[in-house]
PDB file of C-alpha atoms and ligand atoms in Angstrom:
ATOM      1  CA  MET A  71      -7.844 -22.343   4.468  1.00  0.00           C
ATOM      2  CA  THR A  72      -4.392 -23.944   4.188  1.00  0.00           C
ATOM      3  CA  SER A  73      -2.878 -21.417   6.609  1.00  0.00           C
ATOM      4  CA  THR A  74      -4.334 -18.873   9.005  1.00  0.00           C
ATOM      5  CA  LYS A  75      -1.162 -16.775   9.072  1.00  0.00           C
ATOM      6  CA  VAL A  76      -0.795 -13.683   6.889  1.00  0.00           C
ATOM      7  CA  ARG A  77       2.406 -14.515   4.965  1.00  0.00           C
ATOM      8  CA  LYS A  78       1.782 -12.912   1.591  1.00  0.00           C
ATOM      9  CA  ALA A  79       1.360  -9.258   0.646  1.00  0.00           C
ATOM     10  CA  ILE A  80       0.058  -8.068  -2.717  1.00  0.00           C
ATOM     11  CA  PHE A  81       1.169  -4.719  -4.082  1.00  0.00           C
ATOM     12  CA  PRO A  82      -1.092  -3.537  -6.916  1.00  0.00           C
ATOM     13  CA  ALA A  83       1.186  -1.356  -9.053  1.00  0.00           C
ATOM     14  CA  ALA A  84      -0.324  -1.479 -12.531  1.00  0.00           C
ATOM     15  CA  GLY A  85      -2.266   1.809 -12.480  1.00  0.00           C
ATOM     16  CA  PHE A  86      -1.447   4.824 -14.647  1.00  0.00           C
ATOM     17  CA  GLY A  87      -0.714   7.299 -11.852  1.00  0.00           C
ATOM     18  CA  THR A  88      -2.462  10.113 -13.705  1.00  0.00           C
ATOM     19  CA  ARG A  89      -2.455  12.404 -10.661  1.00  0.00           C
ATOM     20  CA  PHE A  90       1.322  12.591 -10.946  1.00  0.00           C
ATOM     21  CA  LEU A  91       1.619  13.437 -14.641  1.00  0.00           C
ATOM     22  CA  PRO A  92       3.846  14.278 -16.396  1.00  0.00           C
ATOM     23  CA  ALA A  93       6.449  12.411 -14.257  1.00  0.00           C
ATOM     24  CA  THR A  94       4.433   9.180 -14.516  1.00  0.00           C
ATOM     25  CA  LYS A  95       4.558   9.197 -18.317  1.00  0.00           C
ATOM     26  CA  SER A  96       7.759   7.179 -18.058  1.00  0.00           C
ATOM     27  CA  ILE A  97       8.375   6.592 -14.322  1.00  0.00           C
ATOM     28  CA  PRO A  98       6.054   4.213 -12.462  1.00  0.00           C
ATOM     29  CA  LYS A  99       4.303   6.139  -9.698  1.00  0.00           C
ATOM     30  CA  GLU A 100       5.470   3.466  -7.262  1.00  0.00           C
ATOM     31  CA  MET A 101       9.100   4.382  -8.085  1.00  0.00           C
ATOM     32  CA  LEU A 102       8.779   8.097  -7.256  1.00  0.00           C
ATOM     33  CA  ALA A 103      11.288   8.864  -4.512  1.00  0.00           C
ATOM     34  CA  LEU A 104      10.184   9.883  -1.039  1.00  0.00           C
ATOM     35  CA  VAL A 105      13.435  11.491   0.207  1.00  0.00           C
ATOM     36  CA  ASP A 106      15.771   8.774  -1.188  1.00  0.00           C
ATOM     37  CA  LYS A 107      13.692   5.595  -1.477  1.00  0.00           C
ATOM     38  CA  PRO A 108      10.921   4.725  -3.943  1.00  0.00           C
ATOM     39  CA  ILE A 109       7.535   4.850  -2.248  1.00  0.00           C
ATOM     40  CA  ILE A 110       6.950   1.133  -2.861  1.00  0.00           C
ATOM     41  CA  GLN A 111       9.951   0.282  -0.675  1.00  0.00           C
ATOM     42  CA  TYR A 112       8.274   1.826   2.384  1.00  0.00           C
ATOM     43  CA  GLY A 113       5.366  -0.566   1.819  1.00  0.00           C
ATOM     44  CA  VAL A 114       7.647  -3.566   1.303  1.00  0.00           C
ATOM     45  CA  GLU A 115       9.485  -2.787   4.550  1.00  0.00           C
ATOM     46  CA  GLU A 116       6.124  -2.485   6.324  1.00  0.00           C
ATOM     47  CA  ALA A 117       5.041  -5.901   4.996  1.00  0.00           C
ATOM     48  CA  LEU A 118       8.294  -7.477   6.222  1.00  0.00           C
ATOM     49  CA  ALA A 119       7.834  -5.876   9.639  1.00  0.00           C
ATOM     50  CA  ALA A 120       4.357  -7.435   9.768  1.00  0.00           C
ATOM     51  CA  GLY A 121       5.796 -10.923   9.242  1.00  0.00           C
ATOM     52  CA  CYS A 122       5.004 -11.291   5.516  1.00  0.00           C
ATOM     53  CA  ASP A 123       7.815 -13.074   3.693  1.00  0.00           C
ATOM     54  CA  GLN A 124       6.317 -13.322   0.215  1.00  0.00           C
ATOM     55  CA  ILE A 125       5.641 -10.189  -1.772  1.00  0.00           C
ATOM     56  CA  VAL A 126       3.613 -10.235  -4.975  1.00  0.00           C
ATOM     57  CA  ILE A 127       3.763  -7.121  -7.146  1.00  0.00           C
ATOM     58  CA  VAL A 128       1.051  -6.673  -9.769  1.00  0.00           C
ATOM     59  CA  THR A 129       2.659  -4.808 -12.655  1.00  0.00           C
ATOM     60  CA  GLY A 130       1.804  -3.810 -16.197  1.00  0.00           C
ATOM     61  CA  ARG A 131       3.451  -2.273 -19.237  1.00  0.00           C
ATOM     62  CA  GLY A 132       5.961   0.475 -18.445  1.00  0.00           C
ATOM     63  CA  LYS A 133       6.611  -0.840 -14.931  1.00  0.00           C
ATOM     64  CA  SER A 134       9.885  -2.714 -15.478  1.00  0.00           C
ATOM     65  CA  ALA A 135      11.764  -0.155 -13.343  1.00  0.00           C
ATOM     66  CA  ILE A 136      10.156  -1.808 -10.297  1.00  0.00           C
ATOM     67  CA  GLU A 137      11.592  -5.228 -11.197  1.00  0.00           C
ATOM     68  CA  ASP A 138      15.015  -3.738 -11.957  1.00  0.00           C
ATOM     69  CA  TYR A 139      15.018  -1.888  -8.653  1.00  0.00           C
ATOM     70  CA  PHE A 140      14.574  -5.004  -6.504  1.00  0.00           C
ATOM     71  CA  ASP A 141      17.059  -6.996  -8.640  1.00  0.00           C
ATOM     72  CA  ILE A 142      20.868  -7.119  -8.450  1.00  0.00           C
ATOM     73  CA  SER A 143      22.387  -4.083 -10.175  1.00  0.00           C
ATOM     74  CA  TYR A 144      25.508  -5.826 -11.440  1.00  0.00           C
ATOM     75  CA  GLU A 145      27.308  -2.955 -13.224  1.00  0.00           C
ATOM     76  CA  LEU A 146      26.578  -0.451 -10.447  1.00  0.00           C
ATOM     77  CA  GLU A 147      27.724  -2.840  -7.723  1.00  0.00           C
ATOM     78  CA  CYS A 148      30.978  -3.749  -9.584  1.00  0.00           C
ATOM     79  CA  THR A 149      31.743  -0.071 -10.078  1.00  0.00           C
ATOM     80  CA  LEU A 150      31.076   0.771  -6.419  1.00  0.00           C
ATOM     81  CA  GLU A 151      33.268  -2.162  -5.338  1.00  0.00           C
ATOM     82  CA  LYS A 152      36.154  -1.091  -7.614  1.00  0.00           C
ATOM     83  CA  ARG A 153      35.945   2.462  -6.273  1.00  0.00           C
ATOM     84  CA  GLY A 154      35.925   1.227  -2.678  1.00  0.00           C
ATOM     85  CA  LYS A 155      32.512   2.793  -1.970  1.00  0.00           C
ATOM     86  CA  LEU A 156      31.515  -0.048   0.311  1.00  0.00           C
ATOM     87  CA  ASP A 157      28.848   1.870   2.236  1.00  0.00           C
ATOM     88  CA  LEU A 158      26.958   2.630  -0.989  1.00  0.00           C
ATOM     89  CA  LEU A 159      27.498  -0.947  -2.181  1.00  0.00           C
ATOM     90  CA  ALA A 160      25.815  -2.180   1.000  1.00  0.00           C
ATOM     91  CA  VAL A 161      22.862   0.183   0.433  1.00  0.00           C
ATOM     92  CA  SER A 162      22.376  -1.132  -3.117  1.00  0.00           C
ATOM     93  CA  ARG A 163      22.752  -4.807  -2.135  1.00  0.00           C
ATOM     94  CA  GLN A 164      20.404  -4.488   0.824  1.00  0.00           C
ATOM     95  CA  VAL A 165      17.527  -3.679  -1.566  1.00  0.00           C
ATOM     96  CA  SER A 166      18.016  -6.753  -3.765  1.00  0.00           C
ATOM     97  CA  GLN A 167      18.508  -9.054  -0.772  1.00  0.00           C
ATOM     98  CA  MET A 168      15.542  -7.721   1.164  1.00  0.00           C
ATOM     99  CA  VAL A 169      12.819 -10.212   0.282  1.00  0.00           C
ATOM    100  CA  ARG A 170      11.454 -12.873  -2.061  1.00  0.00           C
ATOM    101  CA  LEU A 171       9.399 -11.164  -4.745  1.00  0.00           C
ATOM    102  CA  SER A 172       7.059 -12.499  -7.401  1.00  0.00           C
ATOM    103  CA  TYR A 173       5.510 -10.526 -10.214  1.00  0.00           C
ATOM    104  CA  VAL A 174       2.225 -10.992 -11.973  1.00  0.00           C
ATOM    105  CA  ARG A 175       1.011  -8.989 -14.892  1.00  0.00           C
ATOM    106  CA  GLN A 176      -2.289  -7.116 -15.153  1.00  0.00           C
ATOM    107  CA  LYS A 177      -2.615  -6.695 -18.903  1.00  0.00           C
ATOM    108  CA  GLU A 178      -5.214  -3.930 -18.665  1.00  0.00           C
ATOM    109  CA  ALA A 179      -5.750  -1.544 -15.747  1.00  0.00           C
ATOM    110  CA  LEU A 180      -9.291  -2.773 -15.072  1.00  0.00           C
ATOM    111  CA  GLY A 181      -9.353  -1.671 -11.453  1.00  0.00           C
ATOM    112  CA  LEU A 182      -8.011  -2.523  -8.020  1.00  0.00           C
ATOM    113  CA  GLY A 183     -10.290  -5.564  -7.604  1.00  0.00           C
ATOM    114  CA  HIS A 184      -9.053  -6.913 -10.932  1.00  0.00           C
ATOM    115  CA  ALA A 185      -5.412  -6.296  -9.929  1.00  0.00           C
ATOM    116  CA  VAL A 186      -5.940  -8.297  -6.712  1.00  0.00           C
ATOM    117  CA  LEU A 187      -7.600 -11.107  -8.679  1.00  0.00           C
ATOM    118  CA  MET A 188      -4.490 -11.388 -10.884  1.00  0.00           C
ATOM    119  CA  ALA A 189      -2.558 -12.607  -7.812  1.00  0.00           C
ATOM    120  CA  ARG A 190      -5.010 -15.427  -7.030  1.00  0.00           C
ATOM    121  CA  ASP A 191      -2.774 -18.310  -8.150  1.00  0.00           C
ATOM    122  CA  LEU A 192       0.198 -16.958  -6.191  1.00  0.00           C
ATOM    123  CA  VAL A 193      -1.827 -16.453  -3.010  1.00  0.00           C
ATOM    124  CA  GLY A 194      -3.810 -19.707  -2.979  1.00  0.00           C
ATOM    125  CA  ASP A 195      -6.109 -20.584  -0.120  1.00  0.00           C
ATOM    126  CA  GLU A 196      -4.795 -18.392   2.685  1.00  0.00           C
ATOM    127  CA  PRO A 197      -5.387 -14.926   4.120  1.00  0.00           C
ATOM    128  CA  PHE A 198      -3.250 -12.184   2.583  1.00  0.00           C
ATOM    129  CA  ALA A 199      -2.476  -8.494   2.843  1.00  0.00           C
ATOM    130  CA  VAL A 200      -2.969  -5.835   0.170  1.00  0.00           C
ATOM    131  CA  ILE A 201      -0.785  -2.731   0.347  1.00  0.00           C
ATOM    132  CA  LEU A 202      -1.405   0.220  -1.956  1.00  0.00           C
ATOM    133  CA  PRO A 203       2.119   1.531  -2.371  1.00  0.00           C
ATOM    134  CA  ASP A 204       1.097   5.159  -2.783  1.00  0.00           C
ATOM    135  CA  ASP A 205      -0.333   5.237   0.753  1.00  0.00           C
ATOM    136  CA  VAL A 206       2.762   5.710   2.893  1.00  0.00           C
ATOM    137  CA  ILE A 207       2.118   5.324   6.620  1.00  0.00           C
ATOM    138  CA  ASP A 208       4.336   6.573   9.411  1.00  0.00           C
ATOM    139  CA  ALA A 209       3.439   4.755  12.619  1.00  0.00           C
ATOM    140  CA  PRO A 210       5.080   3.754  15.919  1.00  0.00           C
ATOM    141  CA  THR A 211       4.063   0.136  15.154  1.00  0.00           C
ATOM    142  CA  PRO A 212       3.921  -0.440  11.383  1.00  0.00           C
ATOM    143  CA  CYS A 213       0.272  -0.227  10.247  1.00  0.00           C
ATOM    144  CA  LEU A 214       0.159  -3.726   8.744  1.00  0.00           C
ATOM    145  CA  ARG A 215       1.676  -5.180  11.930  1.00  0.00           C
ATOM    146  CA  GLN A 216      -1.173  -3.585  13.921  1.00  0.00           C
ATOM    147  CA  MET A 217      -3.652  -5.143  11.476  1.00  0.00           C
ATOM    148  CA  VAL A 218      -2.072  -8.612  11.568  1.00  0.00           C
ATOM    149  CA  ASP A 219      -2.320  -8.519  15.385  1.00  0.00           C
ATOM    150  CA  ALA A 220      -6.029  -7.666  15.074  1.00  0.00           C
ATOM    151  CA  PHE A 221      -6.504 -10.394  12.433  1.00  0.00           C
ATOM    152  CA  ASP A 222      -4.938 -12.970  14.751  1.00  0.00           C
ATOM    153  CA  GLN A 223      -7.836 -12.219  17.151  1.00  0.00           C
ATOM    154  CA  THR A 224     -10.748 -11.886  14.705  1.00  0.00           C
ATOM    155  CA  HIS A 225      -9.745 -14.111  11.721  1.00  0.00           C
ATOM    156  CA  SER A 226     -11.961 -11.886   9.604  1.00  0.00           C
ATOM    157  CA  SER A 227     -11.064  -9.520   6.761  1.00  0.00           C
ATOM    158  CA  ILE A 228      -9.775  -6.170   8.037  1.00  0.00           C
ATOM    159  CA  LEU A 229      -9.779  -2.816   6.230  1.00  0.00           C
ATOM    160  CA  ALA A 230      -7.623   0.032   7.521  1.00  0.00           C
ATOM    161  CA  THR A 231      -9.624   3.230   7.942  1.00  0.00           C
ATOM    162  CA  GLN A 232      -9.048   6.869   8.631  1.00  0.00           C
ATOM    163  CA  ILE A 233     -11.537   9.498   9.793  1.00  0.00           C
ATOM    164  CA  ILE A 234     -12.110  11.961   6.947  1.00  0.00           C
ATOM    165  CA  GLU A 235     -14.123  15.091   7.706  1.00  0.00           C
ATOM    166  CA  GLY A 236     -16.042  17.140   5.134  1.00  0.00           C
ATOM    167  CA  PRO A 237     -16.500  16.750   1.388  1.00  0.00           C
ATOM    168  CA  ALA A 238     -13.161  14.920   0.910  1.00  0.00           C
ATOM    169  CA  ILE A 239     -14.987  11.738   2.045  1.00  0.00           C
ATOM    170  CA  SER A 240     -16.398  11.511  -1.511  1.00  0.00           C
ATOM    171  CA  SER A 241     -13.005  10.327  -2.795  1.00  0.00           C
ATOM    172  CA  TYR A 242     -13.037   7.173  -0.635  1.00  0.00           C
ATOM    173  CA  GLY A 243     -14.825   3.903   0.048  1.00  0.00           C
ATOM    174  CA  VAL A 244     -16.794   4.530   3.263  1.00  0.00           C
ATOM    175  CA  LEU A 245     -17.917   2.071   5.969  1.00  0.00           C
ATOM    176  CA  ASP A 246     -21.312   1.691   7.567  1.00  0.00           C
ATOM    177  CA  GLY A 247     -21.573  -0.246  10.827  1.00  0.00           C
ATOM    178  CA  LYS A 248     -20.875  -0.084  14.561  1.00  0.00           C
ATOM    179  CA  ALA A 249     -17.859   0.183  16.815  1.00  0.00           C
ATOM    180  CA  ASP A 250     -16.801  -3.203  18.222  1.00  0.00           C
ATOM    181  CA  PRO A 251     -17.342  -3.147  22.010  1.00  0.00           C
ATOM    182  CA  SER A 252     -14.340  -5.452  22.579  1.00  0.00           C
ATOM    183  CA  ASN A 253     -11.737  -3.324  20.792  1.00  0.00           C
ATOM    184  CA  PRO A 254     -11.954   0.466  20.354  1.00  0.00           C
ATOM    185  CA  ARG A 255      -9.954   0.306  17.090  1.00  0.00           C
ATOM    186  CA  LEU A 256     -12.311  -2.211  15.430  1.00  0.00           C
ATOM    187  CA  PHE A 257     -15.533  -1.412  13.610  1.00  0.00           C
ATOM    188  CA  ASN A 258     -18.021  -4.131  12.596  1.00  0.00           C
ATOM    189  CA  VAL A 259     -18.909  -3.392   8.991  1.00  0.00           C
ATOM    190  CA  SER A 260     -22.525  -3.768   7.824  1.00  0.00           C
ATOM    191  CA  ASP A 261     -22.082  -2.109   4.412  1.00  0.00           C
ATOM    192  CA  LEU A 262     -19.596  -0.219   2.237  1.00  0.00           C
ATOM    193  CA  VAL A 263     -20.209   2.642  -0.167  1.00  0.00           C
ATOM    194  CA  GLU A 264     -17.689   3.617  -2.858  1.00  0.00           C
ATOM    195  CA  LYS A 265     -17.202   7.373  -3.276  1.00  0.00           C
ATOM    196  CA  PRO A 266     -20.524   8.592  -1.766  1.00  0.00           C
ATOM    197  CA  GLN A 267     -21.869  12.123  -2.250  1.00  0.00           C
ATOM    198  CA  PRO A 268     -20.871  14.141   0.875  1.00  0.00           C
ATOM    199  CA  GLY A 269     -24.414  14.076   2.321  1.00  0.00           C
ATOM    200  CA  ASP A 270     -24.832  10.359   1.661  1.00  0.00           C
ATOM    201  CA  ALA A 271     -21.708   9.039   3.422  1.00  0.00           C
ATOM    202  CA  PRO A 272     -22.877   6.541   6.087  1.00  0.00           C
ATOM    203  CA  SER A 273     -19.965   7.473   8.399  1.00  0.00           C
ATOM    204  CA  ASN A 274     -16.647   9.312   8.324  1.00  0.00           C
ATOM    205  CA  HIS A 275     -14.639   6.033   8.370  1.00  0.00           C
ATOM    206  CA  ALA A 276     -12.832   6.016   5.008  1.00  0.00           C
ATOM    207  CA  ILE A 277     -10.981   2.972   3.685  1.00  0.00           C
ATOM    208  CA  ILE A 278      -7.298   3.590   2.986  1.00  0.00           C
ATOM    209  CA  GLY A 279      -4.633   1.480   1.295  1.00  0.00           C
ATOM    210  CA  ARG A 280      -4.145  -1.459   3.682  1.00  0.00           C
ATOM    211  CA  TYR A 281      -6.283  -4.587   3.727  1.00  0.00           C
ATOM    212  CA  ILE A 282      -6.137  -8.099   5.124  1.00  0.00           C
ATOM    213  CA  LEU A 283      -8.494 -10.331   3.165  1.00  0.00           C
ATOM    214  CA  THR A 284      -9.577 -13.942   3.452  1.00  0.00           C
ATOM    215  CA  PRO A 285      -9.185 -16.021   0.252  1.00  0.00           C
ATOM    216  CA  ALA A 286     -12.995 -16.153  -0.131  1.00  0.00           C
ATOM    217  CA  ILE A 287     -12.631 -12.703  -1.764  1.00  0.00           C
ATOM    218  CA  PHE A 288     -11.299 -14.308  -4.964  1.00  0.00           C
ATOM    219  CA  ASP A 289     -14.497 -16.238  -5.781  1.00  0.00           C
ATOM    220  CA  VAL A 290     -16.522 -13.121  -4.987  1.00  0.00           C
ATOM    221  CA  LEU A 291     -14.347 -10.930  -7.239  1.00  0.00           C
ATOM    222  CA  GLU A 292     -14.677 -13.451 -10.095  1.00  0.00           C
ATOM    223  CA  ARG A 293     -18.424 -12.856 -10.130  1.00  0.00           C
ATOM    224  CA  THR A 294     -18.498  -9.138  -9.241  1.00  0.00           C
ATOM    225  CA  PRO A 295     -19.603  -6.999 -12.197  1.00  0.00           C
ATOM    226  CA  LEU A 296     -17.591  -3.969 -13.293  1.00  0.00           C
ATOM    227  CA  GLY A 297     -18.524  -0.949 -11.163  1.00  0.00           C
ATOM    228  CA  ALA A 298     -17.674   2.760 -11.012  1.00  0.00           C
ATOM    229  CA  GLY A 299     -15.514   3.933 -13.930  1.00  0.00           C
ATOM    230  CA  GLY A 300     -15.993   0.601 -15.729  1.00  0.00           C
ATOM    231  CA  GLU A 301     -13.493  -0.954 -13.278  1.00  0.00           C
ATOM    232  CA  LEU A 302     -13.667  -4.019 -11.051  1.00  0.00           C
ATOM    233  CA  GLN A 303     -13.736  -2.301  -7.663  1.00  0.00           C
ATOM    234  CA  LEU A 304     -12.208  -4.036  -4.656  1.00  0.00           C
ATOM    235  CA  THR A 305     -14.830  -2.304  -2.497  1.00  0.00           C
ATOM    236  CA  ASP A 306     -17.626  -3.978  -4.487  1.00  0.00           C
ATOM    237  CA  GLY A 307     -15.942  -7.356  -3.947  1.00  0.00           C
ATOM    238  CA  ILE A 308     -15.656  -6.738  -0.196  1.00  0.00           C
ATOM    239  CA  ARG A 309     -19.328  -5.800  -0.100  1.00  0.00           C
ATOM    240  CA  GLY A 310     -20.053  -9.205  -1.704  1.00  0.00           C
ATOM    241  CA  LEU A 311     -17.881 -10.881   0.931  1.00  0.00           C
ATOM    242  CA  LEU A 312     -20.082  -9.351   3.648  1.00  0.00           C
ATOM    243  CA  ALA A 313     -22.909 -11.670   2.573  1.00  0.00           C
ATOM    244  CA  THR A 314     -21.034 -14.659   3.995  1.00  0.00           C
ATOM    245  CA  GLU A 315     -18.287 -13.351   6.297  1.00  0.00           C
ATOM    246  CA  LYS A 316     -17.637 -10.781   8.972  1.00  0.00           C
ATOM    247  CA  VAL A 317     -15.565  -7.779   7.823  1.00  0.00           C
ATOM    248  CA  CYS A 318     -13.976  -5.257  10.207  1.00  0.00           C
ATOM    249  CA  GLY A 319     -12.740  -1.711   9.831  1.00  0.00           C
ATOM    250  CA  PHE A 320      -9.556  -0.917  11.734  1.00  0.00           C
ATOM    251  CA  SER A 321      -8.645   2.544  12.885  1.00  0.00           C
ATOM    252  CA  PHE A 322      -4.847   2.324  12.801  1.00  0.00           C
ATOM    253  CA  GLU A 323      -2.472   4.411  14.885  1.00  0.00           C
ATOM    254  CA  GLY A 324      -0.229   6.571  12.730  1.00  0.00           C
ATOM    255  CA  THR A 325      -0.149   9.158   9.960  1.00  0.00           C
ATOM    256  CA  ARG A 326      -1.036   8.352   6.367  1.00  0.00           C
ATOM    257  CA  TYR A 327       0.302  10.281   3.396  1.00  0.00           C
ATOM    258  CA  ASP A 328      -1.237   9.987  -0.071  1.00  0.00           C
ATOM    259  CA  ALA A 329       2.076   9.999  -1.919  1.00  0.00           C
ATOM    260  CA  GLY A 330       0.290   9.364  -5.232  1.00  0.00           C
ATOM    261  CA  ASP A 331      -0.923  12.947  -5.026  1.00  0.00           C
ATOM    262  CA  LYS A 332       1.440  15.905  -5.493  1.00  0.00           C
ATOM    263  CA  LEU A 333       0.539  17.746  -2.277  1.00  0.00           C
ATOM    264  CA  GLY A 334       0.537  14.501  -0.272  1.00  0.00           C
ATOM    265  CA  MET A 335       3.996  13.674  -1.595  1.00  0.00           C
ATOM    266  CA  LEU A 336       5.305  17.146  -0.679  1.00  0.00           C
ATOM    267  CA  LYS A 337       3.973  16.836   2.886  1.00  0.00           C
ATOM    268  CA  ALA A 338       5.481  13.346   3.255  1.00  0.00           C
ATOM    269  CA  THR A 339       8.825  14.565   1.911  1.00  0.00           C
ATOM    270  CA  VAL A 340       9.028  17.412   4.443  1.00  0.00           C
ATOM    271  CA  ASP A 341       7.913  15.267   7.405  1.00  0.00           C
ATOM    272  CA  PHE A 342      10.143  12.282   6.588  1.00  0.00           C
ATOM    273  CA  ALA A 343      13.185  14.462   5.864  1.00  0.00           C
ATOM    274  CA  LEU A 344      12.704  16.469   9.083  1.00  0.00           C
ATOM    275  CA  LYS A 345      12.939  13.190  11.055  1.00  0.00           C
ATOM    276  CA  ARG A 346      16.288  12.232   9.493  1.00  0.00           C
ATOM    277  CA  ASP A 347      19.498  12.958  11.380  1.00  0.00           C
ATOM    278  CA  ASP A 348      21.408  13.630   8.146  1.00  0.00           C
ATOM    279  CA  LEU A 349      18.834  16.027   6.651  1.00  0.00           C
ATOM    280  CA  GLY A 350      16.499  17.212   9.408  1.00  0.00           C
ATOM    281  CA  PRO A 351      18.538  20.001  11.056  1.00  0.00           C
ATOM    282  CA  GLN A 352      19.490  21.638   7.749  1.00  0.00           C
ATOM    283  CA  LEU A 353      15.985  21.336   6.315  1.00  0.00           C
ATOM    284  CA  ARG A 354      14.488  22.787   9.512  1.00  0.00           C
ATOM    285  CA  ALA A 355      16.882  25.762   9.333  1.00  0.00           C
ATOM    286  CA  TYR A 356      15.985  26.267   5.669  1.00  0.00           C
ATOM    287  CA  LEU A 357      12.222  26.121   6.325  1.00  0.00           C
ATOM    288  CA  LYS A 358      12.590  28.605   9.181  1.00  0.00           C
ATOM    289  CA  SER A 359      14.468  30.992   6.882  1.00  0.00           C
ATOM    290  CA  LEU A 360      11.578  31.110   4.421  1.00  0.00           C
ATOM    291  CA  LYS A 361       9.497  34.243   4.805  1.00  0.00           C
ATOM    292  CA  LEU A 362       6.102  32.601   4.392  1.00  0.00           C
TER     293      LEU A 362
HETATM  294  P1  LIG B 280      -4.909   4.494  -7.646  1.00  0.00           P
HETATM  295  O1  LIG B 280      -6.247   4.828  -8.182  1.00  0.00           O
HETATM  296  O2  LIG B 280      -4.351   5.327  -6.534  1.00  0.00           O
HETATM  297  O3  LIG B 280      -3.811   4.481  -8.781  1.00  0.00           O
HETATM  298  O4  LIG B 280      -4.855   2.955  -7.276  1.00  0.00           O
HETATM  299  P2  LIG B 280      -3.747   5.017 -10.219  1.00  0.00           P
HETATM  300  O5  LIG B 280      -4.987   4.687 -10.976  1.00  0.00           O
HETATM  301  O6  LIG B 280      -2.447   4.517 -10.770  1.00  0.00           O
HETATM  302  O7  LIG B 280      -3.568   6.569  -9.935  1.00  0.00           O
HETATM  303  P3  LIG B 280      -4.272   7.886 -10.459  1.00  0.00           P
HETATM  304  O8  LIG B 280      -5.527   8.006  -9.636  1.00  0.00           O
HETATM  305  O9  LIG B 280      -4.500   7.732 -11.931  1.00  0.00           O
HETATM  306  O10 LIG B 280      -3.267   8.953 -10.138  1.00  0.00           O
HETATM  307  C1  LIG B 280      -4.189   2.460  -6.126  1.00  0.00           C
HETATM  308  C2  LIG B 280      -3.157   1.413  -6.478  1.00  0.00           C
HETATM  309  O11 LIG B 280      -3.749   0.382  -7.267  1.00  0.00           O
HETATM  310  C3  LIG B 280      -3.002   0.147  -8.438  1.00  0.00           C
HETATM  311  C4  LIG B 280      -2.229   1.434  -8.704  1.00  0.00           C
HETATM  312  O12 LIG B 280      -1.019   1.156  -9.384  1.00  0.00           O
HETATM  313  C5  LIG B 280      -1.997   1.977  -7.306  1.00  0.00           C
HETATM  314  O13 LIG B 280      -0.791   1.499  -6.747  1.00  0.00           O
HETATM  315  N1  LIG B 280      -3.914  -0.230  -9.529  1.00  0.00           N
HETATM  316  C6  LIG B 280      -4.996   0.522  -9.810  1.00  0.00           C
HETATM  317  C7  LIG B 280      -3.647  -1.385 -10.272  1.00  0.00           C
HETATM  318  O14 LIG B 280      -2.665  -2.109 -10.017  1.00  0.00           O
HETATM  319  N2  LIG B 280      -4.485  -1.717 -11.288  1.00  0.00           N
HETATM  320  C8  LIG B 280      -5.575  -0.978 -11.604  1.00  0.00           C
HETATM  321  O15 LIG B 280      -6.300  -1.356 -12.558  1.00  0.00           O
HETATM  322  C9  LIG B 280      -5.839   0.170 -10.848  1.00  0.00           C
END
């Protein structure tokens, strides 16, 4: 490996977002607003807080709003300047100045593993993070920062996990393995199962949308056959990686919201808005006034 530091974060954003139709007919799911910021921005800020300084977004057709968002908005900024709205000008500029971004195109949505593979040339031979932008995580220490700290100790691929009870486990990739005696948040993975039947899940440790992967995953993905749904599954690639490398689960501290799902987005909106000084008190009073 040319570097052992996690400097690059990949954001797969080329999916169709069917769970959020009809809005996602013309708005990329990653651009849906959580309070007043697109959900992808929460992930980008998390990557920066974890020390990543190169962001790679995997896009596809209909996703140009993401590129426009992180670019300079010349007309808007001139207008705000002329009107003396300097606070709003600063808000707009802060987004375009936030980070160095690269884009790579996934021509067909052939799965998460395929999306990650599209970023191979931009990542090269070093460990990297993958952030699924629709998983928004509220945590005292940003989730990816917690994972980078664990990676600095183990130097092995790390998958963020959450305990999922009951039949909902069937919507996730699930880990088999044993708790690591040296760190209560780590889990030594012996196998992975994508979307098991409820009775067949090997544990209740479900993989969520944060990964740190070693570059060996790229060769494995190149030779992984298409899996469930005719897609190249990242989980299948990670299972292949297990043949040659250690892989760890990581039980992060924090709350995850599936903002790619309507109910998940509603819950995130309420919780994030309640924490804001400018919105929280009024929203709390409104919620209390509802006769539920
Ligand atoms: P999801 O399965 O949550 O996204 O993939 P989706 O397919 O867009 O959503 P639904 O299930 O139809 O509502 C997680 C992330 O991986 C990206 C998606 O854009 C999303 O951010 N993805 C998925 C790709 O970039 N390419 C793919 O082929 C599949």
